[in-house]
GROMACS .gro file of C-alpha atoms in nm:
model
  231
    1MET     CA    1  -5.513  -1.366  -2.117
    2TYR     CA    2  -5.285  -1.350  -1.939
    3SER     CA    3  -5.026  -1.677  -1.896
    4ALA     CA    4  -4.719  -1.810  -1.690
    5GLU     CA    5  -4.571  -1.876  -2.083
    6THR     CA    6  -4.699  -1.538  -2.183
    7SER     CA    7  -4.496  -1.373  -1.907
    8TYR     CA    8  -4.257  -1.590  -1.940
    9SER     CA    9  -4.148  -1.511  -2.274
   10ALA     CA   10  -4.192  -1.109  -2.162
   11MET     CA   11  -3.910  -1.169  -1.913
   12PRO     CA   12  -3.612  -0.977  -2.032
   13VAL     CA   13  -3.309  -1.253  -2.124
   14THR     CA   14  -2.989  -1.065  -2.007
   15SER     CA   15  -2.733  -1.237  -2.264
   16PRO     CA   16  -2.356  -1.424  -2.148
   17LYS     CA   17  -2.213  -1.123  -2.407
   18GLY     CA   18  -2.446  -0.879  -2.125
   19LEU     CA   19  -2.256  -1.067  -1.809
   20VAL     CA   20  -1.971  -1.027  -1.964
   21ASN     CA   21  -1.995  -0.685  -1.984
   22ASP     CA   22  -2.132  -0.640  -1.668
   23ALA     CA   23  -1.840  -0.770  -1.498
   24VAL     CA   24  -1.588  -0.649  -1.643
   25SER     CA   25  -1.823  -0.273  -1.581
   26LEU     CA   26  -1.766  -0.364  -1.220
   27ARG     CA   27  -1.427  -0.456  -1.195
   28LEU     CA   28  -1.351  -0.109  -1.366
   29GLN     CA   29  -1.467   0.076  -1.047
   30PHE     CA   30  -1.363  -0.093  -0.856
   31ILE     CA   31  -0.996  -0.109  -0.976
   32ARG     CA   32  -1.120   0.310  -1.008
   33LYS     CA   33  -1.190   0.312  -0.651
   34VAL     CA   34  -0.906   0.129  -0.499
   35TYR     CA   35  -0.650   0.370  -0.667
   36ALA     CA   36  -0.881   0.642  -0.558
   37LEU     CA   37  -0.863   0.555  -0.233
   38MET     CA   38  -0.431   0.463  -0.226
   39LEU     CA   39  -0.340   0.803  -0.363
   40SER     CA   40  -0.564   0.992  -0.114
   41MET     CA   41  -0.390   0.819   0.148
   42ILE     CA   42  -0.048   0.857  -0.067
   43ALA     CA   43  -0.072   1.219  -0.099
   44LEU     CA   44  -0.204   1.250   0.326
   45VAL     CA   45   0.128   1.106   0.409
   46VAL     CA   46   0.329   1.332   0.178
   47VAL     CA   47   0.140   1.613   0.294
   48GLU     CA   48   0.296   1.489   0.643
   49CYS     CA   49   0.634   1.471   0.551
   50ALA     CA   50   0.615   1.848   0.436
   51ILE     CA   51   0.473   1.935   0.776
   52PHE     CA   52   0.746   1.756   0.968
   53SER     CA   53   1.048   1.890   0.672
   54LEU     CA   54   0.890   2.294   0.814
   55PRO     CA   55   1.205   2.421   0.985
   56PRO     CA   56   1.021   2.524   1.310
   57VAL     CA   57   0.949   2.129   1.305
   58MET     CA   58   1.288   2.008   1.257
   59SER     CA   59   1.400   2.310   1.469
   60TYR     CA   60   1.119   2.103   1.735
   61PHE     CA   61   1.249   1.772   1.746
   62ASN     CA   62   1.601   1.905   1.754
   63ALA     CA   63   1.552   2.025   2.072
   64HIS     CA   64   1.380   1.783   2.220
   65GLU     CA   65   1.466   1.443   2.112
   66SER     CA   66   1.299   1.230   2.352
   67GLN     CA   67   0.975   1.364   2.225
   68PHE     CA   68   1.115   1.280   1.857
   69TRP     CA   69   1.224   0.941   1.891
   70GLY     CA   70   0.869   0.858   2.192
   71LEU     CA   71   0.678   0.981   1.886
   72TYR     CA   72   0.867   0.774   1.625
   73TRP     CA   73   0.858   0.410   1.782
   74THR     CA   74   0.502   0.504   1.825
   75ALA     CA   75   0.405   0.567   1.505
   76CYS     CA   76   0.614   0.248   1.421
   77PHE     CA   77   0.432  -0.016   1.653
   78ALA     CA   78   0.045   0.182   1.631
   79PRO     CA   79  -0.034   0.055   1.301
   80LEU     CA   80   0.009  -0.285   1.361
   81ILE     CA   81  -0.293  -0.192   1.615
   82GLU     CA   82  -0.523  -0.030   1.398
   83LEU     CA   83  -0.488  -0.267   1.099
   84ILE     CA   84  -0.653  -0.543   1.374
   85PRO     CA   85  -1.017  -0.362   1.328
   86LEU     CA   86  -0.956  -0.207   1.008
   87ILE     CA   87  -0.961  -0.532   0.835
   88ILE     CA   88  -1.254  -0.664   1.048
   89LEU     CA   89  -1.413  -0.310   0.960
   90ARG     CA   90  -1.269  -0.260   0.643
   91LYS     CA   91  -1.625  -0.401   0.460
   92ARG     CA   92  -1.844  -0.154   0.700
   93TYR     CA   93  -1.902   0.182   0.603
   94PRO     CA   94  -1.800   0.488   0.650
   95VAL     CA   95  -1.651   0.375   0.996
   96ASN     CA   96  -1.398   0.148   0.707
   97LEU     CA   97  -1.269   0.493   0.523
   98VAL     CA   98  -1.237   0.689   0.860
   99MET     CA   99  -0.969   0.439   1.003
  100LEU     CA  100  -0.784   0.383   0.643
  101TYR     CA  101  -0.729   0.750   0.735
  102VAL     CA  102  -0.620   0.717   1.068
  103PHE     CA  103  -0.413   0.411   0.986
  104ALA     CA  104  -0.274   0.600   0.660
  105GLY     CA  105  -0.191   0.911   0.847
  106THR     CA  106  -0.001   0.732   1.143
  107MET     CA  107   0.196   0.562   0.850
  108GLY     CA  108   0.260   0.891   0.740
  109ILE     CA  109   0.447   1.034   1.025
  110THR     CA  110   0.695   0.756   1.082
  111CYS     CA  111   0.769   0.803   0.696
  112GLY     CA  112   0.736   1.192   0.754
  113MET     CA  113   0.986   1.180   1.064
  114ILE     CA  114   1.243   0.925   0.823
  115VAL     CA  115   1.210   1.215   0.561
  116ALA     CA  116   1.295   1.478   0.869
  117MET     CA  117   1.610   1.337   0.924
  118SER     CA  118   1.714   1.273   0.486
  119ASP     CA  119   1.817   1.501   0.237
  120LEU     CA  120   1.611   1.627  -0.032
  121THR     CA  121   1.848   1.531  -0.276
  122GLU     CA  122   1.818   1.140  -0.120
  123VAL     CA  123   1.449   1.205  -0.067
  124LEU     CA  124   1.340   1.327  -0.473
  125ALA     CA  125   1.508   1.043  -0.606
  126ALA     CA  126   1.377   0.789  -0.398
  127ALA     CA  127   0.997   0.913  -0.448
  128THR     CA  128   1.157   0.959  -0.841
  129ILE     CA  129   1.304   0.580  -0.776
  130THR     CA  130   0.927   0.453  -0.662
  131LEU     CA  131   0.770   0.607  -0.890
  132GLY     CA  132   0.929   0.423  -1.162
  133VAL     CA  133   0.915   0.128  -0.967
  134PHE     CA  134   0.505   0.136  -0.904
  135GLY     CA  135   0.461   0.228  -1.282
  136ALA     CA  136   0.706   0.008  -1.468
  137ILE     CA  137   0.519  -0.297  -1.196
  138THR     CA  138   0.153  -0.159  -1.249
  139VAL     CA  139   0.143  -0.182  -1.656
  140TYR     CA  140   0.328  -0.492  -1.643
  141ALA     CA  141   0.115  -0.667  -1.419
  142PHE     CA  142  -0.202  -0.557  -1.627
  143THR     CA  143  -0.102  -0.571  -1.922
  144THR     CA  144   0.092  -0.973  -1.868
  145ASP     CA  145  -0.069  -1.332  -1.892
  146LYS     CA  146   0.150  -1.471  -1.612
  147ASP     CA  147  -0.022  -1.518  -1.306
  148PHE     CA  148   0.239  -1.430  -1.045
  149THR     CA  149  -0.036  -1.445  -0.762
  150TYR     CA  150   0.104  -1.817  -0.673
  151LEU     CA  151   0.420  -1.664  -0.492
  152TYR     CA  152   0.133  -1.493  -0.222
  153PRO     CA  153   0.315  -1.802   0.060
  154MET     CA  154   0.684  -1.759  -0.088
  155MET     CA  155   0.669  -1.428  -0.070
  156PHE     CA  156   0.554  -1.426   0.306
  157GLY     CA  157   0.813  -1.694   0.415
  158LEU     CA  158   1.061  -1.457   0.254
  159LEU     CA  159   0.938  -1.177   0.436
  160ILE     CA  160   0.961  -1.346   0.781
  161GLY     CA  161   1.305  -1.486   0.747
  162ALA     CA  162   1.439  -1.117   0.596
  163LEU     CA  163   1.276  -1.001   0.903
  164PHE     CA  164   1.487  -1.211   1.149
  165ALA     CA  165   1.803  -1.166   0.922
  166CYS     CA  166   1.753  -0.826   0.959
  167ILE     CA  167   1.865  -0.845   1.356
  168TRP     CA  168   2.209  -0.886   1.262
  169SER     CA  169   2.185  -0.570   1.141
  170ILE     CA  170   2.245  -0.469   1.476
  171TRP     CA  171   2.612  -0.572   1.555
  172ILE     CA  172   2.705  -0.574   1.194
  173PRO     CA  173   2.564  -0.229   1.089
  174PHE     CA  174   2.701  -0.238   0.685
  175LEU     CA  175   2.426  -0.484   0.648
  176ASP     CA  176   2.193  -0.206   0.664
  177SER     CA  177   2.204  -0.123   0.272
  178MET     CA  178   2.175  -0.426   0.190
  179PHE     CA  179   1.842  -0.573   0.424
  180CYS     CA  180   1.654  -0.223   0.273
  181PHE     CA  181   1.731  -0.298  -0.127
  182LEU     CA  182   1.668  -0.688   0.002
  183PHE     CA  183   1.317  -0.550   0.140
  184ALA     CA  184   1.216  -0.316  -0.093
  185ALA     CA  185   1.281  -0.581  -0.379
  186ILE     CA  186   1.058  -0.807  -0.141
  187PHE     CA  187   0.783  -0.520  -0.126
  188SER     CA  188   0.798  -0.485  -0.496
  189VAL     CA  189   0.750  -0.830  -0.589
  190TYR     CA  190   0.407  -0.801  -0.411
  191LEU     CA  191   0.310  -0.494  -0.556
  192LEU     CA  192   0.352  -0.721  -0.898
  193ILE     CA  193   0.129  -0.989  -0.706
  194ASP     CA  194  -0.161  -0.733  -0.525
  195THR     CA  195  -0.180  -0.556  -0.819
  196GLN     CA  196  -0.297  -0.894  -1.062
  197LEU     CA  197  -0.524  -0.986  -0.755
  198ILE     CA  198  -0.671  -0.651  -0.798
  199ALA     CA  199  -0.724  -0.682  -1.130
  200LYS     CA  200  -0.883  -1.023  -1.176
  201LYS     CA  201  -0.927  -1.169  -0.856
  202LEU     CA  202  -1.016  -0.919  -0.528
  203PRO     CA  203  -1.376  -0.953  -0.524
  204VAL     CA  204  -1.543  -0.617  -0.601
  205GLU     CA  205  -1.661  -0.540  -0.217
  206GLU     CA  206  -1.281  -0.590  -0.109
  207TYR     CA  207  -1.212  -0.191  -0.189
  208VAL     CA  208  -1.046  -0.108   0.121
  209LEU     CA  209  -0.804  -0.413   0.119
  210GLY     CA  210  -0.659  -0.348  -0.251
  211ALA     CA  211  -0.594  -0.042  -0.111
  212ILE     CA  212  -0.445  -0.115   0.210
  213THR     CA  213  -0.240  -0.355  -0.023
  214LEU     CA  214  -0.100  -0.122  -0.236
  215PHE     CA  215  -0.024   0.145  -0.026
  216LEU     CA  216   0.177  -0.073   0.177
  217ASP     CA  217   0.298  -0.181  -0.076
  218VAL     CA  218   0.394   0.143  -0.244
  219LEU     CA  219   0.532   0.314   0.106
  220ASN     CA  220   0.732   0.079   0.237
  221ILE     CA  221   0.949   0.061  -0.143
  222PHE     CA  222   0.942   0.448  -0.070
  223MET     CA  223   1.108   0.448   0.276
  224TYR     CA  224   1.312   0.108   0.214
  225ILE     CA  225   1.430   0.295  -0.117
  226LEU     CA  226   1.538   0.597   0.121
  227MET     CA  227   1.700   0.481   0.372
  228MET     CA  228   1.946   0.233   0.165
  229LEU     CA  229   2.049   0.624  -0.002
  230ASN     CA  230   2.106   0.748   0.322
  231ASN     CA  231   2.274   0.508   0.482
   0.00000   0.00000   0.00000
């Protein structure tokens, strides 16, 4: 005879261990998705840097300097505007991915133009240093028991203060290298914090937000190291 009691006893019971395994599996899938998106965004930037470094492109901008600087400053400020709808629509697929790569492409223009003004040895040195910093911080963030996410508010205040302080470099040019080092250090700490958030705390549906934060951290570290090397 069918009864509520037999129905209840027939229901599958998920053990706490099973719930933990499911949570770990979801977290690992989330981490893989975040890093896959971030690496594809970096790959797009690398392609743009290669295009801007082509001799015909460099010759064109050398002959049209006003267009070069017009594109440069547009590409510097456009991501600030693009970031607003990207954050708002970050959970709406597939528009979130389209906007994500548009954002990365615009950032790639700025990075590509900075690379085009630099020597190849400086670019390779900056890329190597950035790769080393990224690898070391990522391994440390995933293996340490210390939680650095509490530093986020302090780092934000330090970043804003550094942005205002760097205005002095307009009148004191030798401060440029010092501020580039400072910003590279700030974004290195941000990379540590963001990696820990992705590893343990960020909700699994926030894969676009995770990719944005890692992408900005890595790209800013690279660009500030490159600007510091080429002074």
